[in-house]
Short mmCIF file of C-alpha atoms in Angstrom, two decimals:
data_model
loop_
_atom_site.label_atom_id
_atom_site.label_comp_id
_atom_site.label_asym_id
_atom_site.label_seq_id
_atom_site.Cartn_x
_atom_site.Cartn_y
_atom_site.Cartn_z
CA UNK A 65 120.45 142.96 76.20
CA UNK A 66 120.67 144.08 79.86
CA UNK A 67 123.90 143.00 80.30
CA UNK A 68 124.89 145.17 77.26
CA UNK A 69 122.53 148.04 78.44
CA UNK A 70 124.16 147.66 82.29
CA UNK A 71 128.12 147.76 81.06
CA UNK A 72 127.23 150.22 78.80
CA UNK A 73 125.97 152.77 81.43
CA UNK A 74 128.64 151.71 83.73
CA UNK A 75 131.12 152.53 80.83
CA UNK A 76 129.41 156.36 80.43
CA UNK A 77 129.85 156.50 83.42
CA UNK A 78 133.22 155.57 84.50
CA UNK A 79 134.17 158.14 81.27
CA UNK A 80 132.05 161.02 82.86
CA UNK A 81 134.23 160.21 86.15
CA UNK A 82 137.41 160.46 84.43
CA UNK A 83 136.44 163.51 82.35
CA UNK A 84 135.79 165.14 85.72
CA UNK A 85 138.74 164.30 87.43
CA UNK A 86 140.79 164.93 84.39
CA UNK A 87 139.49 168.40 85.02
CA UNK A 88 139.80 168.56 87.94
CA UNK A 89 143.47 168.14 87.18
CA UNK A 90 142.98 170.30 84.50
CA UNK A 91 142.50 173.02 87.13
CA UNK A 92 144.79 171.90 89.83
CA UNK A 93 147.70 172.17 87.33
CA UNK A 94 146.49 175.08 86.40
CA UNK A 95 146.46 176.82 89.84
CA UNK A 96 150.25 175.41 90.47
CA UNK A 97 151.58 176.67 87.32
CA UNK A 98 150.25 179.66 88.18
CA UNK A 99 151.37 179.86 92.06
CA UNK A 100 154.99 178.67 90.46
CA UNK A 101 155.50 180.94 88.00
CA UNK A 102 154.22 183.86 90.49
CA UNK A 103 156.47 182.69 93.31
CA UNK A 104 159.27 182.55 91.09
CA UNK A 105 158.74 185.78 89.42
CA UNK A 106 158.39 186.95 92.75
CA UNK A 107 162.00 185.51 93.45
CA UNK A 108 163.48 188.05 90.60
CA UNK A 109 161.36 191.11 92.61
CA UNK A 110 162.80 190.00 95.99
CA UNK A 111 166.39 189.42 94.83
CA UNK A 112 166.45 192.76 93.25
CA UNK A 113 164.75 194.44 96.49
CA UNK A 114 167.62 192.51 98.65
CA UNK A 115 170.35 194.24 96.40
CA UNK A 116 168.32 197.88 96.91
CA UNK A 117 168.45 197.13 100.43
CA UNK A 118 172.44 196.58 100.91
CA UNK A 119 173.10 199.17 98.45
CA UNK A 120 171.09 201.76 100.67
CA UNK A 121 172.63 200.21 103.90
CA UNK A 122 176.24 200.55 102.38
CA UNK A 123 175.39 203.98 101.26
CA UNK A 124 173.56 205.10 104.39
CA UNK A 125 170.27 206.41 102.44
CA UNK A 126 167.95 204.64 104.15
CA UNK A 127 164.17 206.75 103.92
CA UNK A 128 163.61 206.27 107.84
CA UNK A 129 165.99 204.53 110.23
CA UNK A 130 168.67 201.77 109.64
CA UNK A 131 166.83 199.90 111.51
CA UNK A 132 163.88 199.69 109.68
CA UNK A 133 165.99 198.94 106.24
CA UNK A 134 167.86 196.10 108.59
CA UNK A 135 164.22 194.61 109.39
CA UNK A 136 163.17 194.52 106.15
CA UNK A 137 166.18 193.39 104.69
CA UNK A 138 165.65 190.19 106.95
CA UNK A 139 162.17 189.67 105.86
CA UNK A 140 163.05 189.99 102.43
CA UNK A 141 166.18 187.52 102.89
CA UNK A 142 163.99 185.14 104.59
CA UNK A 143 160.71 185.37 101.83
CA UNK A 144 163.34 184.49 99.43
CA UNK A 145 165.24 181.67 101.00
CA UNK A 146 161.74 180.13 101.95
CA UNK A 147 160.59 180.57 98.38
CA UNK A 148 163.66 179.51 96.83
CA UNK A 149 163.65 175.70 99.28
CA UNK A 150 159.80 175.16 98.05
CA UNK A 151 160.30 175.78 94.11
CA UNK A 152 163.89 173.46 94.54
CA UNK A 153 162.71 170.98 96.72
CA UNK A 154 158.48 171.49 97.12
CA UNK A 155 156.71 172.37 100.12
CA UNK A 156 153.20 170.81 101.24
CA UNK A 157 152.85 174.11 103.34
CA UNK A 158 152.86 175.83 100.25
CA UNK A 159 151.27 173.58 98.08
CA UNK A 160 154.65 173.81 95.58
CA UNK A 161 155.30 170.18 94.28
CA UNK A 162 159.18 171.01 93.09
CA UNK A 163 160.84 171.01 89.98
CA UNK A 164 157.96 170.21 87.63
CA UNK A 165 160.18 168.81 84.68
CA UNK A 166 164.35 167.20 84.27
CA UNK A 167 164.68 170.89 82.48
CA UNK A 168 163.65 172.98 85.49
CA UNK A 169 165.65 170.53 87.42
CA UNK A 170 168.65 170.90 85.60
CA UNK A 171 168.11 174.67 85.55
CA UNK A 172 168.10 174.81 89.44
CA UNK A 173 171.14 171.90 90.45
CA UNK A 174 173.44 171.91 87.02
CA UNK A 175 176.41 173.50 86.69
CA UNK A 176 179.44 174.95 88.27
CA UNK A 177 178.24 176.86 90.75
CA UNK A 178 174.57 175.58 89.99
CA UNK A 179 171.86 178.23 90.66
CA UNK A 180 170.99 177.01 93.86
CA UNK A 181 174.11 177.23 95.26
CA UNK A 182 174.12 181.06 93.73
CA UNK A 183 170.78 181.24 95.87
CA UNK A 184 171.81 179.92 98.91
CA UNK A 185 175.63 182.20 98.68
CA UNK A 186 173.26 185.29 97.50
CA UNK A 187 170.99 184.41 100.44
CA UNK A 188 173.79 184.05 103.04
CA UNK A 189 175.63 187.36 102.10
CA UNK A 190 172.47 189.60 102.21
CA UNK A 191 172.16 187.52 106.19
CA UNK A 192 175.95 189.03 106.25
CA UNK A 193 175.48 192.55 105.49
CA UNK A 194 172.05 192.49 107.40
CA UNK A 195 174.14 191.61 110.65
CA UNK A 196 176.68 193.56 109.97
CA UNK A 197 178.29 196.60 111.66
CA UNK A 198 177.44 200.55 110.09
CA UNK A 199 181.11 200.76 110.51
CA UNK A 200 181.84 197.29 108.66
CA UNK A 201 179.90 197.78 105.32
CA UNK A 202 181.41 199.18 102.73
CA UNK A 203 181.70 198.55 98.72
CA UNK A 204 184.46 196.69 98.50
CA UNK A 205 183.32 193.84 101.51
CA UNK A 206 182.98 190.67 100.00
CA UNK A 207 179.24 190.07 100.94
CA UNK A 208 178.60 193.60 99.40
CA UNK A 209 179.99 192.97 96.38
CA UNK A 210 178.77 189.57 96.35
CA UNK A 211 175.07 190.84 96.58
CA UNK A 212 175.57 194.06 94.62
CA UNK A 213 177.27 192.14 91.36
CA UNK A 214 175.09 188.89 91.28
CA UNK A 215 171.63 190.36 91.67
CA UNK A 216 171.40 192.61 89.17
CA UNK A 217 173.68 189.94 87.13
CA UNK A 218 174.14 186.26 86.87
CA UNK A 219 171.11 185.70 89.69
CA UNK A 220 168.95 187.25 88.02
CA UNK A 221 169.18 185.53 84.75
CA UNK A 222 169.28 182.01 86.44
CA UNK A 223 165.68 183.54 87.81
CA UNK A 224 164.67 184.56 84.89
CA UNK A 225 165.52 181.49 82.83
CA UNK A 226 163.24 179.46 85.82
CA UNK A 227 160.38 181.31 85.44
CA UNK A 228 160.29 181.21 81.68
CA UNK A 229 160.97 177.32 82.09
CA UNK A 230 157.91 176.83 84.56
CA UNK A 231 156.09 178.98 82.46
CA UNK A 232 157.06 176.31 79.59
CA UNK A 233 156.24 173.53 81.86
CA UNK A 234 152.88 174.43 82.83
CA UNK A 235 151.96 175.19 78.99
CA UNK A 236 153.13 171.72 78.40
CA UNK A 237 151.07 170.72 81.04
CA UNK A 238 148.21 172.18 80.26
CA UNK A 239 148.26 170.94 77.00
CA UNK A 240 148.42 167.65 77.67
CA UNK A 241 145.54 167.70 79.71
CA UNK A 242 143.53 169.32 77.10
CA UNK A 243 144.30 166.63 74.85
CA UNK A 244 143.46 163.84 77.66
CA UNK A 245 140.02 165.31 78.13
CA UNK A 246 139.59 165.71 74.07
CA UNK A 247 140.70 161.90 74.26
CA UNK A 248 137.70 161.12 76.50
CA UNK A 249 135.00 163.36 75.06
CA UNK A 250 135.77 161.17 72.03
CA UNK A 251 136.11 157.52 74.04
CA UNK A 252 132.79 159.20 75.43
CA UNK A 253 131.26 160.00 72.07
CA UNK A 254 132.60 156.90 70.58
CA UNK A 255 130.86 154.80 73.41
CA UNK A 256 127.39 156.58 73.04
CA UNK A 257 128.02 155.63 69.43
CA UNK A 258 128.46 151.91 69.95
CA UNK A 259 125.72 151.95 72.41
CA UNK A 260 123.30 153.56 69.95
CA UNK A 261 124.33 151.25 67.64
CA UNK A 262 124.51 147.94 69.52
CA UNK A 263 121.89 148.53 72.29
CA UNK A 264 119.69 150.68 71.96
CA UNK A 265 119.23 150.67 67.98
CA UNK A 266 118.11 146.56 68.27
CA UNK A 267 116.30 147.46 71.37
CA UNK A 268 114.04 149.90 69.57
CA UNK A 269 113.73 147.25 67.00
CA UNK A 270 112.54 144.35 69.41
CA UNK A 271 110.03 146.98 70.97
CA UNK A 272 108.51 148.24 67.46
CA UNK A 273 108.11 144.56 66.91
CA UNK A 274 106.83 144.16 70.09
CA UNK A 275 104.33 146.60 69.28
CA UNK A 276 103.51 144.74 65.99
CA UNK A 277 102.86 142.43 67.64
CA UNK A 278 100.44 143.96 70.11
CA UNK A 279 98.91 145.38 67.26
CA UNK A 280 98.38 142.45 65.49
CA UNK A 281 96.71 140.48 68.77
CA UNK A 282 94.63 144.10 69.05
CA UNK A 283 93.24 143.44 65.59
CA UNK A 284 92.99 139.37 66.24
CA UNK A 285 91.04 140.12 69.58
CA UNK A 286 88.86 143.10 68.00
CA UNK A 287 88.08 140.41 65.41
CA UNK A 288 87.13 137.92 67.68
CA UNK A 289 84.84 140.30 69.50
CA UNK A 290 83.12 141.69 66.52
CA UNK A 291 82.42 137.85 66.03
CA UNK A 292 81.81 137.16 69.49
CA UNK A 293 78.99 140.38 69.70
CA UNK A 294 77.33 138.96 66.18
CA UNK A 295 76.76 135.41 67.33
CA UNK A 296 75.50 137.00 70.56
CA UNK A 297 73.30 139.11 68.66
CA UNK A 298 72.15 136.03 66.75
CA UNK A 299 71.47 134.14 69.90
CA UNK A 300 70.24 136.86 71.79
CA UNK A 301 67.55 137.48 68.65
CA UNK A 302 66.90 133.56 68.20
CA UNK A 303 65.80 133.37 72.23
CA UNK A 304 63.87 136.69 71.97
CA UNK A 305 62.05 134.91 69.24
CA UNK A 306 61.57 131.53 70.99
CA UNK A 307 60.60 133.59 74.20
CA UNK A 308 58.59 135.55 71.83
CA UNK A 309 56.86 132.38 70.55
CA UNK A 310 56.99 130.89 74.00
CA UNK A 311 54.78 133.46 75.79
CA UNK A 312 52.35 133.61 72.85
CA UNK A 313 51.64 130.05 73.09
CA UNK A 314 51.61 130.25 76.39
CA UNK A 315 49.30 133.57 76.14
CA UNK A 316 47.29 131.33 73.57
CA UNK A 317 47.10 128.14 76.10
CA UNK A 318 46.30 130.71 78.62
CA UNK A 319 43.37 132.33 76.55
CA UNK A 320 41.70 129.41 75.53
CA UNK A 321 41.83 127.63 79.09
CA UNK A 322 39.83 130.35 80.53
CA UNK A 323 38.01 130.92 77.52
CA UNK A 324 37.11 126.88 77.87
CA UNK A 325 35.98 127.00 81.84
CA UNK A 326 32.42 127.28 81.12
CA UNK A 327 32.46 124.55 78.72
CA UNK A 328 34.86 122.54 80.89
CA UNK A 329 32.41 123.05 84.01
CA UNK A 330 29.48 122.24 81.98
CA UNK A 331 30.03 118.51 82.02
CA UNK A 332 30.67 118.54 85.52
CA UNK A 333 27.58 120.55 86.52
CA UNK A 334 25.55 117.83 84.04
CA UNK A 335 27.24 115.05 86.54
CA UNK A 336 26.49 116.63 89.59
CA UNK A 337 22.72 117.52 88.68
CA UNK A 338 22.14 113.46 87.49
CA UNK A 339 23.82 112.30 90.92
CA UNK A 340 21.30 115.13 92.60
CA UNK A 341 18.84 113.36 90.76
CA UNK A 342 20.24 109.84 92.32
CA UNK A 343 19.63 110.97 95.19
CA UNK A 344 16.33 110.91 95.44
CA UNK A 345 15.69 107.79 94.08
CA UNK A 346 15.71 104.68 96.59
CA UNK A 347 19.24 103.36 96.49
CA UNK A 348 20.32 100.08 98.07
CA UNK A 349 23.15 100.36 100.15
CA UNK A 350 25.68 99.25 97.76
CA UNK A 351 24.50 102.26 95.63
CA UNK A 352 24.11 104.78 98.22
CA UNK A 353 28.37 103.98 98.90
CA UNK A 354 28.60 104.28 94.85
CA UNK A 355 26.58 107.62 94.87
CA UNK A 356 28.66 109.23 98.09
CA UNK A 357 31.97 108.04 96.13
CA UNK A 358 30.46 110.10 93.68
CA UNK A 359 30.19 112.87 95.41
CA UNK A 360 33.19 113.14 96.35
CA UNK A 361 35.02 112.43 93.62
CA UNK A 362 33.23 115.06 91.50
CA UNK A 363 34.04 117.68 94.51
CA UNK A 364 37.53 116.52 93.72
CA UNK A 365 37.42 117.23 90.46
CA UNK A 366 35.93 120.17 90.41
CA UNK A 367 38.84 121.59 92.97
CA UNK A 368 40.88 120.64 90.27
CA UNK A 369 39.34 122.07 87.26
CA UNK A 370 38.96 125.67 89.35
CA UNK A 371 42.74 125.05 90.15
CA UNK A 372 43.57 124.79 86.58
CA UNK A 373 41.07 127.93 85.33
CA UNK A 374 42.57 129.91 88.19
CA UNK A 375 46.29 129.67 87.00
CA UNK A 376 45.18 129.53 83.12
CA UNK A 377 43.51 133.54 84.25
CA UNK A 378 46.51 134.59 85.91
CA UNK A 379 48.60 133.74 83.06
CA UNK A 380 46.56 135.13 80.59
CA UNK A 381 46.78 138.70 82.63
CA UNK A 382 42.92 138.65 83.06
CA UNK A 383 43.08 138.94 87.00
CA UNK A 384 43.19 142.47 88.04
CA UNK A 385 42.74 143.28 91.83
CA UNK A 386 41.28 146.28 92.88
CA UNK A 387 42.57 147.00 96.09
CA UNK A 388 40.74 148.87 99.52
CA UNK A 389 40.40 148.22 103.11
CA UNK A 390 39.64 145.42 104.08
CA UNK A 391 38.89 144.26 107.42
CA UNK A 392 40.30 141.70 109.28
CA UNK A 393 38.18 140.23 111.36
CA UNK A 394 35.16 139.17 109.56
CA UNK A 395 37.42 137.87 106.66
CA UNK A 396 39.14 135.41 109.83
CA UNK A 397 35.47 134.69 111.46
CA UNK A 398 34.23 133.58 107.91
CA UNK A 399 36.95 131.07 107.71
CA UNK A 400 36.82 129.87 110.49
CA UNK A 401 32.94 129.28 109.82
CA UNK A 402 33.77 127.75 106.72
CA UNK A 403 36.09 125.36 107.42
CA UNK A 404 34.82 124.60 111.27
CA UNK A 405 32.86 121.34 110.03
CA UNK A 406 35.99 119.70 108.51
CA UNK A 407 38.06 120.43 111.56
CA UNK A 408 35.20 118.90 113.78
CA UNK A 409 35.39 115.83 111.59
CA UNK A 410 38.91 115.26 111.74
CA UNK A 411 38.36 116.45 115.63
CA UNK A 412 40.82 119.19 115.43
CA UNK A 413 40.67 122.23 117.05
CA UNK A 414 40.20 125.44 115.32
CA UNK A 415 40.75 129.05 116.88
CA UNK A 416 40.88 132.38 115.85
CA UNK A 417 42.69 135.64 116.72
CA UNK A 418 41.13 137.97 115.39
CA UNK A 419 42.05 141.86 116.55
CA UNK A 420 40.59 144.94 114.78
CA UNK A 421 42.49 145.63 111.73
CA UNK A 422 42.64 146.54 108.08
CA UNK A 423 44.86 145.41 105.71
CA UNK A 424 44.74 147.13 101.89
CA UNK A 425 43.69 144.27 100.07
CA UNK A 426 41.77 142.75 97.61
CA UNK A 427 38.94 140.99 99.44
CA UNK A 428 38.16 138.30 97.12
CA UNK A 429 41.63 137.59 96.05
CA UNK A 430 42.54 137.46 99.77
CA UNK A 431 39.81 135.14 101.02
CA UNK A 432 40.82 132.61 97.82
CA UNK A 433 44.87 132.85 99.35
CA UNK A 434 43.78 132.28 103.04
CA UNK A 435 41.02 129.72 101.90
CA UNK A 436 44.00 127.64 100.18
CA UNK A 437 46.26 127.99 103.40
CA UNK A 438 43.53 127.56 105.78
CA UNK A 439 42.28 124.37 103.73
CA UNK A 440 45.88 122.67 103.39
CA UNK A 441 46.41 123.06 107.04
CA UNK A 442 43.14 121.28 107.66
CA UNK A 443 44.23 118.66 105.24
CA UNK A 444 47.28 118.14 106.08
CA UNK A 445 46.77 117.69 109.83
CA UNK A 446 46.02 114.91 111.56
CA UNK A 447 45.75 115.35 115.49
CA UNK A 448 46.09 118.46 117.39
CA UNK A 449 44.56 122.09 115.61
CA UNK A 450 45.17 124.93 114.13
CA UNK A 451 44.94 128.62 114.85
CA UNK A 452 43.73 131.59 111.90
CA UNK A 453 45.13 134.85 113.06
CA UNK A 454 46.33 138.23 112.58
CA UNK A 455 49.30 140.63 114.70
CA UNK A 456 50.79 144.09 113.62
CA UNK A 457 54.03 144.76 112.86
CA UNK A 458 54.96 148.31 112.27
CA UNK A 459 52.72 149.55 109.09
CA UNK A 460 52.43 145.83 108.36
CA UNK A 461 49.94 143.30 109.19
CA UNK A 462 51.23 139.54 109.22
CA UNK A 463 47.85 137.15 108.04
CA UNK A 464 48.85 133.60 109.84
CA UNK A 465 47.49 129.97 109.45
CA UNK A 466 49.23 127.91 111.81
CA UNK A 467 48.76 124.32 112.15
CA UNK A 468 49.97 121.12 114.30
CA UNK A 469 50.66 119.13 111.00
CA UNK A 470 53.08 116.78 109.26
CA UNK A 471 55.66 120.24 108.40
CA UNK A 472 57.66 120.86 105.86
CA UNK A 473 61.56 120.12 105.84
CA UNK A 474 63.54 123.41 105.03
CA UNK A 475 65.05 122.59 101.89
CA UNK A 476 61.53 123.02 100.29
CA UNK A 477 60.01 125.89 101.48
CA UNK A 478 60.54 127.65 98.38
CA UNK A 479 59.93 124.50 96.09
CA UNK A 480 55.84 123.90 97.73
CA UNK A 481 55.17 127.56 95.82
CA UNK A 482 56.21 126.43 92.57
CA UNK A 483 53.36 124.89 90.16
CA UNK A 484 52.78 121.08 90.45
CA UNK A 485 54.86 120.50 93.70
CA UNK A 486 53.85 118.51 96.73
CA UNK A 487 55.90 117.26 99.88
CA UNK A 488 55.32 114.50 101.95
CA UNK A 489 55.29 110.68 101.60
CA UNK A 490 53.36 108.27 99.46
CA UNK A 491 50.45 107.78 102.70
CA UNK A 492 49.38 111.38 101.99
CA UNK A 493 45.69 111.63 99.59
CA UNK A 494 46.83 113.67 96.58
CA UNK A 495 43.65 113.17 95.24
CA UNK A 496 42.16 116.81 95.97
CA UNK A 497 45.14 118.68 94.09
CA UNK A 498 47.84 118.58 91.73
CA UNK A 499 50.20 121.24 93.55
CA UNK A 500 48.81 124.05 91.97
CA UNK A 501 47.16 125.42 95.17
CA UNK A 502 50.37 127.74 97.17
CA UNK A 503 51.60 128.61 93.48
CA UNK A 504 48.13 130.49 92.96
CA UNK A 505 48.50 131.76 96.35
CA UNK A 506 52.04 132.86 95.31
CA UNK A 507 50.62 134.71 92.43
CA UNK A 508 48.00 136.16 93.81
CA UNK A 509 50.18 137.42 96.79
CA UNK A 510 52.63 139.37 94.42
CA UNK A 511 49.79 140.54 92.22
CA UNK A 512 48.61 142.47 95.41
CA UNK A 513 52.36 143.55 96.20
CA UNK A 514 51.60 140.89 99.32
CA UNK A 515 54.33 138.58 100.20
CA UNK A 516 54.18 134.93 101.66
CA UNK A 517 56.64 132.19 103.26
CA UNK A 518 56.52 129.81 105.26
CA UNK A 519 58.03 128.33 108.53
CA UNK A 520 58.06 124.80 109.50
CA UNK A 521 59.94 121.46 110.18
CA UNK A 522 59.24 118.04 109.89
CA UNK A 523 56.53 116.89 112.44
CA UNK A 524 56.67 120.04 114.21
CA UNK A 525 53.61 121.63 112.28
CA UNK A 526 53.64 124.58 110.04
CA UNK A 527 53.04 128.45 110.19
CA UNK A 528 51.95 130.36 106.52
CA UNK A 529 52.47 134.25 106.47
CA UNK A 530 50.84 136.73 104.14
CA UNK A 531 52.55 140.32 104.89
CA UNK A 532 50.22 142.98 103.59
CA UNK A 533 50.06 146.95 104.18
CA UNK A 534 47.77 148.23 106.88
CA UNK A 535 45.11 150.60 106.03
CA UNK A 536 42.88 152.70 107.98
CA UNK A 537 39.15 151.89 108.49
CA UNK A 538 37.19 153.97 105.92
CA UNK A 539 35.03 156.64 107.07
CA UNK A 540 31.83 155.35 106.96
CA UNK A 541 32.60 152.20 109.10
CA UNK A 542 32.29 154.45 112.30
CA UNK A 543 28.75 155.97 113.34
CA UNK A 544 27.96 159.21 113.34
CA UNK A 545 28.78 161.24 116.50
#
């Protein structure tokens, strides 16, 4: 089809080429025939003016001097002589291509005397006269009567018979080229035609069924998407409903865990009350072991329970902080008061930074996050210490537990704040959690708008951060000027 569509445009095109230069030609021939048939009617003018000229020279009634008809005598001789060699032989000068046809040809060279020997006599005679003597002219000189009788006579019928023949010429001509260019305007309609009907008739075909076919795959693909949107409309309902159902049992789980601490404690408090009771009694030493394995096993358990309660409440939505300034320094001090035995008994050190600041907090929410960081780092360390403190930066205030402990690789220092996670090997006592302890701090953290991470690496200790907004110390914590 491209190939049809290229040779057809080249074959418009070479047409529209030759229609131009056809007129082109059209004009050109047009412009000669005209210059011809002037320049030869002008030869009729100028032959008669040569015979005016002799006949006032022989006469003697030249209008000014002699000399002035003698001048213009030549100039007329010469105008015709020049003419007369360009229409019999052409001149590029003059842009006169010759004889345009075997007629004018014959007109110019047949015969006995032919017209152009007529010419060139004529031509020579008025030459005669024009170099002649006053005293030499007269009517019955040869050249005289030469130019006198064949002007007005024979010579000027040969002219005339030219001119009407060029005139005939050109007309032929012109005719011809009219029906050239008719003959292309119809190659050119003719080739439009076939194009039409061969190109550009099965092109519009192939695109309409082009377009069909778009159509069709328009229609196919709004189909499929109609489908596509339903099932995700089905699926989209069908996990709204499971997450629906999901959340209320989890609500429901939730609810009744924290709605159960009491009676879940109650057992507990029964067990610790009897072994209270133990202890009083007289105990061999076999049973005082027993009755401190006791002890600590309900501690244990009761971390756990609390652990469990804790997350059950802030699932269930029945946490709400109430947040004011807090300050910083007693919150560190009790801490460190609180968890100073255990570090002495594991003979770790334990300092404190403590500078004067508020944070906008929630006290008891905070002192349960930094009592779970503080007591992991006392846990989890072995030899060395750790440090409680507090720095500024900006409107911030960074809350930091650091610690000389086993660390924490970097691949999960996102995965210790997720719920029932712990690091470390097999050697470490999980007995006192179930990895529920830095999820609830997690929670708690963005239930303030707080935020916590962590930086560590294996046996290079660990450093917890709680970000939280600084506040200004309320009014009444300064005395009264």
């Amino acid at each position: 089809m491209t190939r049809r569509y290229v040779v057809a445009l080249a074959a418009v095109a070479l047409l529209a080429v030759a229609g131009l230069g056809a007129f082109q030609a059209l004009v050109a021939a047009h412009d000669r025939t005209l210059a011809v048939v002037n320049m030869s009617g002008r030869q009729r003018m100028l032959s008669q003016r040569i015979a005016l000229y002799v006949e006032k020279l022989v006469e003697n009634r030249c209008v000014s001097s002699r000399a002035d008809c003698v001048t213009e005598l030549r100039e007329a001789v010469e105008q015709f002589a020049t003419a007369h060699r360009a229409l019999a032989f052409g001149s590029a000068q003059l842009d006169v291509p010759g004889p345009t046809s075997p007629e004018v040809q014959g007109l110019y060279f047949a015969g006995t005397p032919s017209l152009h020997e007529q010419v060139e006599r004529y031509a020579a005679a008025a030459r005669l006269v024009a170099e002649a003597a006053p005293e030499e002219l007269s009517a019955e000189a040869e050249a005289v009567r030469l130019v006198l009788t064949q002007g007005p006579g024979a010579l000027l019928d040969g002219l005339d018979k030219i001119v009407l023949q060029y005139q005939l010429d050109g007309e032929r001509a012109l005719e011809d080229l009219r029906r050239m260019e008719l003959m292309l305007v119809a190659m050119t309609l003719l080739t439009l035609l076939l194009e039409a009907s061969l190109i550009f008739r099965p092109m519009v075909g192939r695109i309409r069924s082009q377009f069909d076919r778009i159509d069709r795959m328009s229609e196919s693909l709004r189909r499929a998407n109609e489908d596509l949107e339903a099932r995700v409309a089905e699926r989209t309902r069908e996990l709204a409903d499971a997450k629906a159902e999901a959340e209320k049992a989890n609500r429901s789980k939730s609810r009744f865990l924290a709605a159960a601490g009491h009676d879940m404690l109650q057992p507990l408090q029964a067990a610790e009350m009897f072994t209270g009771l133990l202890d009083g009694e007289d105990l061999s030493d076999r049973g005082r072991a027993v009755l401190t394995d006791l002890r600590r096993t309900q501690g244990s358990l009761r971390h756990l329970v609390n652990s469990v309660l804790e997350v059950s409440k802030l699932e269930a939505g029945t946490v709400t902080p109430t947040l004011r300034p807090v300050a910083v320094r007693p919150l560190l001090h009790g801490l460190a008061a609180e968890f100073g035995p255990q570090a002495l008994d594991k003979d770790l050190r334990l300092n404190v930074v403590a500078p004067d600041l508020w944070v906008e907090t929630d006290p008891l929410l905070m002192e349960r996050i930094l009592r779970n960081l503080v007591g992991n780092a006392v846990r989890y360390t072995q030899e060395g210490g750790l440090v409680i403190g507090a720095r500024r930066r900006g409107g911030r205030v960074w809350l930091q537990i650091y610690d000389s402990g086993v660390g924490i690789a970097p691949a999960d220092h996102l995965r210790i704040f997720q719920e029932f996670v712990q690091v470390g090997d097999a050697t470490h006592d999980r007995s006192e959690g179930l990895g529920l302890g830095l999820a609830i701090v997690d929670r708690l953290c963005r239930l303030m708008g707080h935020r916590v991470w962590v930086k560590s690496h294996p046996g290079r200790g660990a450093c917890f951060t709680v970000d939280c907004r600084q506040a200004s110390a309320p009014a009444e914590h300064f005395p009264d000027a």
